[in-house]
Tab-separated table of C-alpha atoms in Angstrom:
chain	number	residue	atom	x	y	z
X	194	UNK	CA	-27.065	-0.757	-6.196
X	195	UNK	CA	-28.758	1.273	-3.535
X	196	UNK	CA	-29.509	4.870	-4.123
X	197	UNK	CA	-27.188	7.561	-2.915
X	198	UNK	CA	-27.694	11.206	-3.350
X	199	UNK	CA	-30.162	13.049	-1.218
X	200	UNK	CA	-28.104	12.634	1.874
X	201	UNK	CA	-24.815	13.259	0.212
X	202	UNK	CA	-25.250	16.987	0.184
X	203	UNK	CA	-25.799	17.057	3.913
X	204	UNK	CA	-22.479	15.570	4.736
X	205	UNK	CA	-20.282	18.219	3.210
X	206	UNK	CA	-20.723	21.553	4.956
X	207	UNK	CA	-20.368	22.532	8.540
X	208	UNK	CA	-24.090	22.248	9.145
X	209	UNK	CA	-24.536	18.532	8.842
X	210	UNK	CA	-28.215	17.805	8.994
X	211	UNK	CA	-29.899	14.546	9.558
X	212	UNK	CA	-31.401	12.793	6.546
X	213	UNK	CA	-35.009	13.653	5.777
X	214	UNK	CA	-36.373	10.174	6.000
X	215	UNK	CA	-36.635	9.339	9.668
X	216	UNK	CA	-36.556	5.666	10.435
X	217	UNK	CA	-39.003	5.291	13.239
X	218	UNK	CA	-38.617	2.600	15.836
X	219	UNK	CA	-35.720	0.751	14.275
X	220	UNK	CA	-35.944	-2.618	15.986
X	221	UNK	CA	-32.953	-3.468	18.118
X	222	UNK	CA	-33.090	-7.005	16.766
X	223	UNK	CA	-34.274	-7.889	13.332
X	224	UNK	CA	-36.333	-11.008	12.883
X	225	UNK	CA	-34.330	-12.000	9.813
X	226	UNK	CA	-31.167	-14.054	10.091
X	227	UNK	CA	-28.392	-12.052	11.718
X	228	UNK	CA	-25.952	-10.356	9.370
X	229	UNK	CA	-23.043	-11.287	11.614
X	230	UNK	CA	-22.987	-14.340	13.812
X	231	UNK	CA	-20.108	-15.194	16.115
X	232	UNK	CA	-20.192	-18.317	18.283
X	233	UNK	CA	-17.694	-19.197	21.007
X	234	UNK	CA	-14.914	-17.562	19.090
X	235	UNK	CA	-11.425	-17.750	20.543
X	236	UNK	CA	-8.209	-16.643	18.932
X	237	UNK	CA	-4.565	-16.875	19.883
X	238	UNK	CA	-1.776	-15.306	17.882
X	239	UNK	CA	0.911	-17.901	17.250
X	240	UNK	CA	4.394	-17.129	18.471
X	241	UNK	CA	6.653	-17.589	21.421
X	242	UNK	CA	4.924	-17.128	23.735
X	243	UNK	CA	1.532	-17.391	21.985
X	244	UNK	CA	-0.612	-14.340	22.637
X	245	UNK	CA	-4.247	-15.137	23.357
X	246	UNK	CA	-6.425	-12.295	22.054
X	247	UNK	CA	-10.025	-13.478	22.317
X	248	UNK	CA	-11.697	-16.016	24.538
X	249	UNK	CA	-15.163	-17.443	23.944
X	250	UNK	CA	-16.798	-14.449	22.292
X	251	UNK	CA	-20.341	-14.811	21.025
X	252	UNK	CA	-22.372	-12.068	19.414
X	253	UNK	CA	-24.985	-11.388	16.818
X	254	UNK	CA	-25.539	-8.319	14.700
X	255	UNK	CA	-28.927	-8.047	13.040
X	256	UNK	CA	-29.247	-6.868	9.476
X	257	UNK	CA	-29.185	-3.080	9.371
X	258	UNK	CA	-28.030	-2.789	12.956
X	259	UNK	CA	-25.119	-0.628	14.105
X	260	UNK	CA	-23.209	-2.293	16.898
X	261	UNK	CA	-20.191	-0.802	18.618
X	262	UNK	CA	-17.514	-2.895	20.275
X	263	UNK	CA	-15.658	-1.016	22.953
X	264	UNK	CA	-12.700	-2.056	25.023
X	265	UNK	CA	-9.280	-1.058	26.251
X	266	UNK	CA	-6.173	-1.766	24.211
X	267	UNK	CA	-5.289	-5.436	24.060
X	268	UNK	CA	-8.795	-6.766	24.577
X	269	UNK	CA	-8.920	-8.138	21.051
X	270	UNK	CA	-11.240	-5.611	19.410
X	271	UNK	CA	-9.299	-5.417	16.165
X	272	UNK	CA	-8.741	-9.172	16.221
X	273	UNK	CA	-12.491	-9.695	16.447
X	274	UNK	CA	-13.032	-7.403	13.472
X	275	UNK	CA	-10.338	-9.131	11.400
X	276	UNK	CA	-11.885	-12.506	12.156
X	277	UNK	CA	-15.308	-11.288	11.066
X	278	UNK	CA	-13.745	-9.734	7.964
X	279	UNK	CA	-11.882	-12.921	7.074
X	280	UNK	CA	-8.454	-11.313	7.365
X	281	UNK	CA	-7.676	-13.780	10.140
X	282	UNK	CA	-8.802	-17.377	10.091
X	283	UNK	CA	-10.909	-18.564	13.005
X	284	UNK	CA	-9.566	-21.856	14.315
X	285	UNK	CA	-11.747	-22.121	17.382
X	286	UNK	CA	-15.410	-21.163	17.248
X	287	UNK	CA	-17.567	-20.026	14.378
X	288	UNK	CA	-17.908	-16.821	12.409
X	289	UNK	CA	-20.633	-16.417	9.827
X	290	UNK	CA	-21.503	-13.415	7.726
X	291	UNK	CA	-24.818	-13.103	5.883
X	292	UNK	CA	-25.462	-16.784	6.449
X	293	UNK	CA	-22.089	-18.034	5.213
X	294	UNK	CA	-19.158	-19.229	7.303
X	295	UNK	CA	-16.200	-16.893	6.939
X	296	UNK	CA	-13.072	-18.453	5.432
X	297	UNK	CA	-11.635	-15.484	3.553
X	298	UNK	CA	-12.581	-11.860	2.901
X	299	UNK	CA	-16.125	-11.636	1.574
X	300	UNK	CA	-17.128	-9.308	-1.248
X	301	UNK	CA	-20.222	-8.381	0.720
X	302	UNK	CA	-18.135	-6.963	3.563
X	303	UNK	CA	-16.374	-3.595	3.438
X	304	UNK	CA	-13.430	-2.831	5.712
X	305	UNK	CA	-12.288	0.532	7.068
X	306	UNK	CA	-8.997	0.401	8.898
X	307	UNK	CA	-7.669	2.567	11.664
X	308	UNK	CA	-5.410	4.277	9.148
X	309	UNK	CA	-6.807	5.415	5.774
X	310	UNK	CA	-4.425	3.046	3.932
X	311	UNK	CA	-4.901	4.720	0.568
X	312	UNK	CA	-2.476	3.812	-2.197
X	313	UNK	CA	-0.161	6.833	-2.387
X	314	UNK	CA	0.478	6.484	-6.133
X	315	UNK	CA	-3.199	6.721	-7.017
X	316	UNK	CA	-5.578	9.654	-7.027
X	317	UNK	CA	-8.360	9.688	-4.478
X	318	UNK	CA	-10.890	8.722	-7.138
X	319	UNK	CA	-8.737	5.787	-8.261
X	320	UNK	CA	-8.391	4.735	-4.645
X	321	UNK	CA	-12.135	4.696	-4.144
X	322	UNK	CA	-12.497	2.764	-7.402
X	323	UNK	CA	-9.813	0.259	-6.356
X	324	UNK	CA	-12.174	-2.510	-5.125
X	325	UNK	CA	-14.266	-2.094	-8.294
X	326	UNK	CA	-11.127	-2.420	-10.398
X	327	UNK	CA	-10.152	-5.601	-8.558
X	328	UNK	CA	-13.657	-6.922	-9.135
X	329	UNK	CA	-13.201	-6.335	-12.866
X	330	UNK	CA	-15.825	-3.624	-13.340
X	331	UNK	CA	-15.502	-1.551	-16.516
X	332	UNK	CA	-13.846	1.833	-16.249
X	333	UNK	CA	-16.855	4.123	-16.842
X	334	UNK	CA	-18.834	2.315	-14.168
X	335	UNK	CA	-15.907	2.507	-11.747
X	336	UNK	CA	-15.418	6.215	-12.207
X	337	UNK	CA	-19.105	7.049	-11.943
X	338	UNK	CA	-19.572	4.973	-8.834
X	339	UNK	CA	-16.409	6.345	-7.193
X	340	UNK	CA	-17.602	9.899	-7.843
X	341	UNK	CA	-20.991	9.132	-6.289
X	342	UNK	CA	-19.315	7.620	-3.249
X	343	UNK	CA	-16.982	10.574	-2.772
X	344	UNK	CA	-20.047	12.817	-2.872
X	345	UNK	CA	-21.775	10.591	-0.339
X	346	UNK	CA	-18.946	10.968	2.167
X	347	UNK	CA	-18.709	14.698	1.504
X	348	UNK	CA	-15.432	14.670	-0.407
X	349	UNK	CA	-16.730	15.235	-3.928
X	350	UNK	CA	-14.103	17.809	-4.850
X	351	UNK	CA	-10.917	15.887	-4.039
X	352	UNK	CA	-11.199	13.061	-6.588
X	353	UNK	CA	-8.218	14.253	-8.603
X	354	UNK	CA	-5.889	14.796	-5.636
X	355	UNK	CA	-3.420	12.295	-4.256
X	356	UNK	CA	-3.757	11.062	-0.685
X	357	UNK	CA	-0.793	13.095	0.592
X	358	UNK	CA	-2.556	16.271	-0.524
X	359	UNK	CA	-5.581	15.542	1.660
X	360	UNK	CA	-6.188	16.239	5.335
X	361	UNK	CA	-6.351	13.256	7.672
X	362	UNK	CA	-10.107	13.540	7.907
X	363	UNK	CA	-10.617	13.658	4.159
X	364	UNK	CA	-8.358	10.641	3.727
X	365	UNK	CA	-10.527	8.702	6.137
X	366	UNK	CA	-13.638	9.839	4.249
X	367	UNK	CA	-12.087	8.422	1.088
X	368	UNK	CA	-11.317	5.182	2.920
X	369	UNK	CA	-14.971	4.915	3.933
X	370	UNK	CA	-16.032	5.594	0.352
X	371	UNK	CA	-13.663	2.850	-0.812
X	372	UNK	CA	-15.140	0.396	1.695
X	373	UNK	CA	-18.599	1.158	0.287
X	374	UNK	CA	-17.492	0.665	-3.321
X	375	UNK	CA	-18.797	-2.866	-3.770
X	376	UNK	CA	-22.062	-1.929	-2.056
X	377	UNK	CA	-21.390	-4.208	0.897
X	378	UNK	CA	-24.169	-5.389	3.154
X	379	UNK	CA	-21.804	-5.128	6.082
X	380	UNK	CA	-19.284	-2.468	6.999
X	381	UNK	CA	-16.523	-3.224	9.483
X	382	UNK	CA	-14.884	-0.165	10.999
X	383	UNK	CA	-11.726	-0.508	13.081
X	384	UNK	CA	-11.374	2.679	15.138
X	385	UNK	CA	-11.802	4.675	11.954
X	386	UNK	CA	-11.674	8.094	13.584
X	387	UNK	CA	-9.103	7.516	16.280
X	388	UNK	CA	-6.464	9.551	14.467
X	389	UNK	CA	-8.730	12.585	14.118
X	390	UNK	CA	-9.063	15.467	16.548
X	391	UNK	CA	-12.073	15.528	18.868
X	392	UNK	CA	-14.045	18.133	16.899
X	393	UNK	CA	-13.526	16.483	13.517
X	394	UNK	CA	-14.418	13.230	15.148
X	395	UNK	CA	-17.820	14.476	16.319
X	396	UNK	CA	-18.570	15.696	12.814
X	397	UNK	CA	-17.556	12.328	11.406
X	398	UNK	CA	-19.888	10.507	13.722
X	399	UNK	CA	-22.746	12.530	12.256
X	400	UNK	CA	-21.511	11.770	8.733
X	401	UNK	CA	-21.209	8.083	9.505
X	402	UNK	CA	-24.710	7.984	10.977
X	403	UNK	CA	-26.158	9.513	7.837
X	404	UNK	CA	-24.184	7.149	5.581
X	405	UNK	CA	-25.426	4.225	7.622
X	406	UNK	CA	-29.013	5.410	7.356
X	407	UNK	CA	-28.879	6.110	3.635
X	408	UNK	CA	-27.120	2.873	2.690
X	409	UNK	CA	-28.855	0.676	5.265
X	410	UNK	CA	-25.619	-1.137	5.832
X	411	UNK	CA	-25.029	-3.330	8.851
X	412	UNK	CA	-22.145	-1.812	10.775
X	413	UNK	CA	-19.802	-3.328	13.310
X	414	UNK	CA	-17.722	-0.500	14.759
X	415	UNK	CA	-14.698	-0.954	16.964
X	416	UNK	CA	-13.912	2.060	19.092
X	417	UNK	CA	-12.347	3.062	22.361
X	418	UNK	CA	-14.475	6.162	22.730
X	419	UNK	CA	-17.533	5.868	24.952
X	420	UNK	CA	-19.295	8.970	23.536
X	421	UNK	CA	-18.705	7.718	19.997
X	422	UNK	CA	-20.120	4.293	20.811
X	423	UNK	CA	-23.199	5.778	22.461
X	424	UNK	CA	-23.792	8.322	19.731
X	425	UNK	CA	-23.641	5.796	16.914
X	426	UNK	CA	-24.652	2.405	18.170
X	427	UNK	CA	-27.911	0.543	18.701
X	428	UNK	CA	-25.999	-1.639	21.129
X	429	UNK	CA	-22.606	-1.381	22.732
X	430	UNK	CA	-20.664	-4.563	23.440
X	431	UNK	CA	-18.000	-4.161	26.090
X	432	UNK	CA	-14.881	-6.288	25.693
X	433	UNK	CA	-12.621	-6.674	28.698
X	434	UNK	CA	-9.823	-8.869	29.959
X	435	UNK	CA	-6.824	-10.459	28.297
X	436	UNK	CA	-7.774	-12.437	26.299
X	437	UNK	CA	-10.856	-10.350	25.717
X	438	UNK	CA	-14.430	-11.488	26.154
X	439	UNK	CA	-17.780	-9.749	26.014
X	440	UNK	CA	-18.575	-8.728	29.581
X	441	UNK	CA	-21.624	-6.542	29.029
X	442	UNK	CA	-24.022	-5.477	26.350
X	443	UNK	CA	-25.581	-2.041	26.698
X	444	UNK	CA	-28.524	-1.161	24.438
X	445	UNK	CA	-28.722	2.512	23.497
X	446	UNK	CA	-32.353	3.416	23.016
X	447	UNK	CA	-31.940	6.942	21.749
X	448	UNK	CA	-34.210	7.945	18.876
X	449	UNK	CA	-32.751	8.367	15.387
X	450	UNK	CA	-31.437	10.445	13.878
X	451	UNK	CA	-29.285	11.392	16.805
X	452	UNK	CA	-27.741	14.797	17.131
X	453	UNK	CA	-24.654	15.919	18.954
X	454	UNK	CA	-26.926	17.648	21.492
X	455	UNK	CA	-28.234	14.229	22.518
X	456	UNK	CA	-24.954	13.596	24.232
X	457	UNK	CA	-26.111	15.683	27.152
X	458	UNK	CA	-29.173	13.536	27.847
X	459	UNK	CA	-29.408	11.738	31.153
X	460	UNK	CA	-29.642	8.304	29.579
X	461	UNK	CA	-26.402	8.934	27.761
X	462	UNK	CA	-24.531	9.549	30.965
X	463	UNK	CA	-26.147	6.513	32.532
X	464	UNK	CA	-25.124	4.330	29.599
X	465	UNK	CA	-21.666	5.819	29.760
X	466	UNK	CA	-21.232	5.062	33.416
X	467	UNK	CA	-22.463	1.533	32.874
X	468	UNK	CA	-19.981	0.981	30.047
X	469	UNK	CA	-17.235	2.533	32.120
X	470	UNK	CA	-18.005	0.238	35.010
X	471	UNK	CA	-17.922	-2.795	32.733
X	472	UNK	CA	-14.610	-1.723	31.227
X	473	UNK	CA	-13.077	-1.594	34.664
X	474	UNK	CA	-14.671	-4.782	35.914
X	475	UNK	CA	-13.020	-8.195	35.619
X	476	UNK	CA	-14.557	-10.565	33.051
X	477	UNK	CA	-17.743	-11.963	34.526
X	478	UNK	CA	-19.846	-13.977	32.098
X	479	UNK	CA	-22.459	-14.583	34.793
X	480	UNK	CA	-23.394	-10.920	34.951
X	481	UNK	CA	-26.865	-10.432	33.466
X	482	UNK	CA	-26.833	-8.181	30.437
X	483	UNK	CA	-29.510	-5.798	31.654
X	484	UNK	CA	-30.625	-2.605	30.039
X	485	UNK	CA	-29.683	0.873	31.013
X	486	UNK	CA	-33.068	2.411	31.119
H	195	UNK	CA	11.605	29.566	-22.863
H	196	UNK	CA	13.038	31.870	-20.233
H	197	UNK	CA	12.436	29.197	-17.614
H	198	UNK	CA	14.168	26.583	-19.725
H	199	UNK	CA	17.127	28.948	-20.004
H	200	UNK	CA	17.185	29.517	-16.260
H	201	UNK	CA	17.139	25.791	-15.590
H	202	UNK	CA	19.802	25.092	-18.164
H	203	UNK	CA	22.158	27.966	-17.387
H	204	UNK	CA	23.755	26.450	-14.257
H	205	UNK	CA	24.371	23.215	-16.156
H	206	UNK	CA	26.158	25.105	-18.925
H	207	UNK	CA	28.116	27.153	-16.410
H	208	UNK	CA	29.428	24.083	-14.600
H	209	UNK	CA	30.336	22.401	-17.894
H	210	UNK	CA	32.208	25.533	-18.979
H	211	UNK	CA	34.014	25.727	-15.636
H	212	UNK	CA	35.071	22.104	-15.997
H	213	UNK	CA	36.510	22.715	-19.488
H	214	UNK	CA	38.318	25.854	-18.322
H	215	UNK	CA	39.817	23.981	-15.358
H	216	UNK	CA	40.938	21.180	-17.649
H	217	UNK	CA	42.542	23.633	-20.068
H	218	UNK	CA	44.215	25.541	-17.230
H	219	UNK	CA	45.651	22.318	-15.852
H	220	UNK	CA	47.172	21.515	-19.238
H	221	UNK	CA	48.532	25.036	-19.732
H	222	UNK	CA	49.885	25.575	-16.220
H	223	UNK	CA	51.167	22.040	-15.801
H	224	UNK	CA	52.652	22.075	-19.282
H	225	UNK	CA	51.740	18.419	-19.861
H	226	UNK	CA	52.460	16.953	-23.286
H	227	UNK	CA	49.405	15.772	-25.274
H	228	UNK	CA	50.090	12.053	-24.687
H	229	UNK	CA	49.871	12.583	-20.909
H	230	UNK	CA	46.953	14.991	-20.739
H	231	UNK	CA	45.617	16.381	-24.022
H	232	UNK	CA	43.808	19.728	-23.907
H	233	UNK	CA	40.011	19.670	-24.320
H	234	UNK	CA	40.089	21.137	-27.820
H	235	UNK	CA	42.562	18.472	-28.932
H	236	UNK	CA	40.222	15.746	-27.745
H	237	UNK	CA	37.255	17.460	-29.378
H	238	UNK	CA	39.048	17.801	-32.708
H	239	UNK	CA	40.027	14.164	-32.630
H	240	UNK	CA	36.444	13.124	-31.822
H	241	UNK	CA	34.944	15.180	-34.618
H	242	UNK	CA	37.618	13.955	-37.006
H	243	UNK	CA	37.016	10.301	-36.162
H	244	UNK	CA	33.266	10.781	-36.543
H	245	UNK	CA	33.719	12.498	-39.955
H	246	UNK	CA	35.967	9.733	-41.209
H	247	UNK	CA	33.357	7.175	-40.265
H	248	UNK	CA	35.661	5.379	-37.813
H	249	UNK	CA	33.400	5.897	-34.813
H	250	UNK	CA	29.948	4.941	-36.047
H	251	UNK	CA	30.305	1.149	-36.383
H	252	UNK	CA	31.972	0.935	-32.973
H	253	UNK	CA	29.351	3.111	-31.334
H	254	UNK	CA	26.666	0.948	-32.861
H	255	UNK	CA	28.332	-2.247	-31.671
H	256	UNK	CA	28.823	-1.007	-28.127
H	257	UNK	CA	25.316	0.409	-27.994
H	258	UNK	CA	23.718	-2.837	-29.074
H	259	UNK	CA	25.832	-4.749	-26.546
H	260	UNK	CA	24.758	-2.351	-23.813
H	261	UNK	CA	21.072	-2.434	-24.716
H	262	UNK	CA	20.886	-6.191	-25.149
H	263	UNK	CA	22.884	-6.896	-22.016
H	264	UNK	CA	20.838	-4.435	-20.015
H	265	UNK	CA	17.552	-5.854	-21.267
H	266	UNK	CA	18.521	-9.434	-20.476
H	267	UNK	CA	20.238	-8.662	-17.173
H	268	UNK	CA	17.481	-6.449	-15.842
H	269	UNK	CA	14.673	-8.830	-16.838
H	270	UNK	CA	16.382	-11.704	-15.046
H	271	UNK	CA	17.112	-9.421	-12.107
H	272	UNK	CA	13.480	-8.350	-11.742
H	273	UNK	CA	12.276	-11.941	-11.665
H	274	UNK	CA	15.051	-13.059	-9.309
H	275	UNK	CA	14.635	-10.047	-7.017
H	276	UNK	CA	10.931	-10.674	-6.715
H	277	UNK	CA	11.462	-14.378	-6.014
H	278	UNK	CA	14.051	-13.588	-3.344
H	279	UNK	CA	11.690	-11.100	-1.719
H	280	UNK	CA	8.767	-13.484	-1.590
H	281	UNK	CA	10.459	-16.807	-0.829
H	282	UNK	CA	12.725	-17.332	2.177
H	283	UNK	CA	13.744	-20.661	0.692
H	284	UNK	CA	14.835	-19.081	-2.581
H	285	UNK	CA	16.810	-16.507	-0.657
H	286	UNK	CA	18.587	-19.134	1.410
H	287	UNK	CA	19.353	-21.274	-1.623
H	288	UNK	CA	20.417	-18.548	-4.035
H	289	UNK	CA	21.957	-15.735	-2.057
H	290	UNK	CA	25.369	-17.386	-1.447
H	291	UNK	CA	25.854	-17.740	-5.202
H	292	UNK	CA	24.631	-14.247	-5.873
H	293	UNK	CA	26.975	-12.733	-3.323
H	294	UNK	CA	29.876	-14.861	-4.574
H	295	UNK	CA	29.136	-13.845	-8.159
H	296	UNK	CA	29.032	-10.213	-7.134
H	297	UNK	CA	32.275	-10.486	-5.169
H	298	UNK	CA	34.061	-11.849	-8.254
H	299	UNK	CA	35.367	-8.935	-10.290
H	300	UNK	CA	33.704	-8.973	-13.692
H	301	UNK	CA	37.037	-7.873	-15.085
H	302	UNK	CA	38.476	-11.255	-14.124
H	303	UNK	CA	35.603	-13.044	-15.803
H	304	UNK	CA	35.897	-11.123	-19.059
H	305	UNK	CA	38.749	-13.199	-20.558
H	306	UNK	CA	36.964	-16.418	-19.579
H	307	UNK	CA	33.799	-15.208	-21.256
H	308	UNK	CA	35.763	-14.503	-24.402
H	309	UNK	CA	37.214	-18.007	-24.190
H	310	UNK	CA	33.833	-19.675	-23.647
H	311	UNK	CA	31.612	-17.633	-25.898
H	312	UNK	CA	34.047	-16.180	-28.400
H	313	UNK	CA	34.942	-12.559	-28.867
H	314	UNK	CA	31.726	-11.631	-30.607
H	315	UNK	CA	28.515	-10.102	-29.372
H	316	UNK	CA	27.513	-12.954	-27.051
H	317	UNK	CA	30.353	-12.700	-24.533
H	318	UNK	CA	29.958	-8.949	-24.213
H	319	UNK	CA	26.206	-9.133	-23.812
H	320	UNK	CA	26.706	-11.720	-21.078
H	321	UNK	CA	29.201	-9.499	-19.272
H	322	UNK	CA	26.815	-6.560	-19.520
H	323	UNK	CA	23.924	-8.666	-18.265
H	324	UNK	CA	25.986	-9.983	-15.350
H	325	UNK	CA	27.121	-6.569	-14.235
H	326	UNK	CA	23.613	-5.121	-14.530
H	327	UNK	CA	21.997	-8.024	-12.726
H	328	UNK	CA	23.099	-7.572	-9.151
H	329	UNK	CA	22.112	-3.971	-8.352
H	330	UNK	CA	18.708	-4.386	-9.969
H	331	UNK	CA	18.030	-7.733	-8.299
H	332	UNK	CA	18.918	-6.339	-4.876
H	333	UNK	CA	16.884	-3.146	-5.430
H	334	UNK	CA	13.888	-5.206	-6.545
H	335	UNK	CA	14.164	-7.489	-3.538
H	336	UNK	CA	14.414	-4.586	-1.106
H	337	UNK	CA	11.628	-2.705	-2.879
H	338	UNK	CA	9.168	-5.601	-2.884
H	339	UNK	CA	9.958	-6.412	0.755
H	340	UNK	CA	9.362	-2.827	1.778
H	341	UNK	CA	5.884	-2.621	0.255
H	342	UNK	CA	3.594	-1.507	3.075
H	343	UNK	CA	2.044	-4.569	4.751
H	344	UNK	CA	-1.009	-2.538	5.580
H	345	UNK	CA	-1.615	-1.894	1.883
H	346	UNK	CA	-1.220	-5.589	1.151
H	347	UNK	CA	-3.871	-6.220	3.794
H	348	UNK	CA	-6.142	-3.763	1.991
H	349	UNK	CA	-5.597	-5.824	-1.146
H	350	UNK	CA	-6.591	-8.937	0.748
H	351	UNK	CA	-9.656	-7.292	2.281
H	352	UNK	CA	-10.848	-6.387	-1.212
H	353	UNK	CA	-10.106	-9.834	-2.562
H	354	UNK	CA	-7.230	-9.054	-4.888
H	355	UNK	CA	-5.967	-12.073	-6.828
H	356	UNK	CA	-2.235	-12.893	-6.562
H	357	UNK	CA	-1.724	-11.333	-9.994
H	358	UNK	CA	-3.590	-8.192	-8.932
H	359	UNK	CA	-1.489	-7.982	-5.773
H	360	UNK	CA	1.605	-8.110	-7.988
H	361	UNK	CA	0.492	-5.573	-10.581
H	362	UNK	CA	-1.579	-3.193	-8.427
H	363	UNK	CA	0.325	-3.228	-5.139
H	364	UNK	CA	3.764	-4.817	-5.216
H	365	UNK	CA	5.102	-3.385	-8.468
H	366	UNK	CA	3.885	0.192	-7.915
H	367	UNK	CA	5.045	0.028	-4.304
H	368	UNK	CA	8.503	-1.258	-5.210
H	369	UNK	CA	8.963	0.978	-8.245
H	370	UNK	CA	10.947	3.803	-6.594
H	371	UNK	CA	13.492	1.293	-5.307
H	372	UNK	CA	13.577	-0.613	-8.621
H	373	UNK	CA	14.267	2.622	-10.504
H	374	UNK	CA	17.162	3.306	-8.149
H	375	UNK	CA	18.615	-0.077	-9.099
H	376	UNK	CA	18.011	0.548	-12.790
H	377	UNK	CA	19.878	3.853	-12.616
H	378	UNK	CA	22.922	2.104	-11.212
H	379	UNK	CA	22.503	-0.863	-13.555
H	380	UNK	CA	22.225	1.245	-16.705
H	381	UNK	CA	25.527	2.995	-16.119
H	382	UNK	CA	27.197	-0.288	-15.224
H	383	UNK	CA	25.971	-1.772	-18.512
H	384	UNK	CA	28.236	0.638	-20.373
H	385	UNK	CA	31.147	-0.329	-18.145
H	386	UNK	CA	30.363	-3.968	-18.890
H	387	UNK	CA	30.452	-3.438	-22.636
H	388	UNK	CA	33.809	-1.669	-22.417
H	389	UNK	CA	35.303	-4.382	-20.242
H	390	UNK	CA	33.961	-6.899	-22.744
H	391	UNK	CA	35.606	-5.079	-25.639
H	392	UNK	CA	38.932	-4.847	-23.840
H	393	UNK	CA	39.213	-8.610	-23.854
H	394	UNK	CA	38.648	-8.795	-27.583
H	395	UNK	CA	42.166	-10.010	-28.213
H	396	UNK	CA	42.357	-12.222	-25.248
H	397	UNK	CA	45.279	-14.481	-25.861
H	398	UNK	CA	47.965	-13.363	-25.789
H	399	UNK	CA	46.769	-9.931	-24.797
H	400	UNK	CA	49.200	-7.154	-24.066
H	401	UNK	CA	46.218	-4.891	-23.412
H	402	UNK	CA	44.925	-6.947	-20.550
H	403	UNK	CA	48.255	-6.917	-18.832
H	404	UNK	CA	48.679	-3.216	-19.230
H	405	UNK	CA	47.630	-1.074	-16.301
H	406	UNK	CA	45.226	0.963	-18.407
H	407	UNK	CA	42.702	-1.847	-18.525
H	408	UNK	CA	43.588	-3.792	-15.451
């Protein structure tokens, strides 16, 4: 288990500070084997008519990297995430996670859905402990770990409450804590903050950044918010078209930890305009994936 | 204590109003006791029968019929309801018989049950079980079907085994609906036992032909 704690206290109050330990020069690509590897992945939902969702998507996410996937509705962002998470079965192309082909959900991958999806009949603590319970961990361990995780996401005091007693933001915090329960090497986030208001959302991005830094998890984040993608990600992959394909990759070379004030930097607006252009452009695999800066 | 009183007072008041209305109906209508006995007449008779020891064995018999029938009927209903919810094939194969069985008045089956299984405990337990079965089976089916798909996906994402999906997601999710079915089923169990008893002397039975039981 990795250590939690020092950063946990930062996530709670209004003044969310960056973690003390600054990771200098995090390499955009790790030399180790990629945590997530997707090769020529295509997916079509069966039905009448069949709905193609993804077409020939290839990507790599290095260990410890935070990659955002951005795209309009219907470009297959969530489908991509479900394929990586093993919730959908890839029939065309390859998906591998931590060196193993994905056939079913992997214990080393945590999933955060668009909705909190907490079990309404359980307390928040029991919800966070749910994956540990399924994995057969003993009760004392479950409870201790769930408490630590709630503290990590800045929701230490709501363990005894039921989901309906929590605000939308706190519910999503609990969902993130639950996804971290089995100490996954990879975290998949499917528009986790899309239901939150803009201000709460900004705060959550800071929280997520600090969780990512303290747990050193590889994160694949699906979003439809350009500022969110730029604030959080090492790289932004732009999905476009129906079925969706990766049209552009935009590296974000902002130093870590990033602060909300960074959003005003020139390079941010340049990256944003580049992403925006790619979102509007038709799929063009021949386009060279150049850098912003 | 005061709160308990406040909660209980309206219940008492309504019960009292009901008894007063009953008594008034008897007094104003001037009905003889064999048409509509006054509440105190019924109460006296009840207490008297209890004191003489006439009631107890019958209460015990009916109660055991109800409990046994309910236990058997509801257990079968839970299993069947779950199977129907999870298997389209099972639903297509079984539902015509279930609907037909439900459409048949249990009252009509009661004499047959007595004929097939005797007039003892067995026939009455079967009638109870039959009458309890349908509402609980349907409530279980509806409840299991209505379990949030998104929560089931969460179970899958965290690698729940089929048994864990059943015990941690499907049963808790379906429980409100199942309890609704059990509420209906439990009251029907009593009806079943009484119908069962009414066919005790099946052939030839003047009771069955009389309008009071038919």
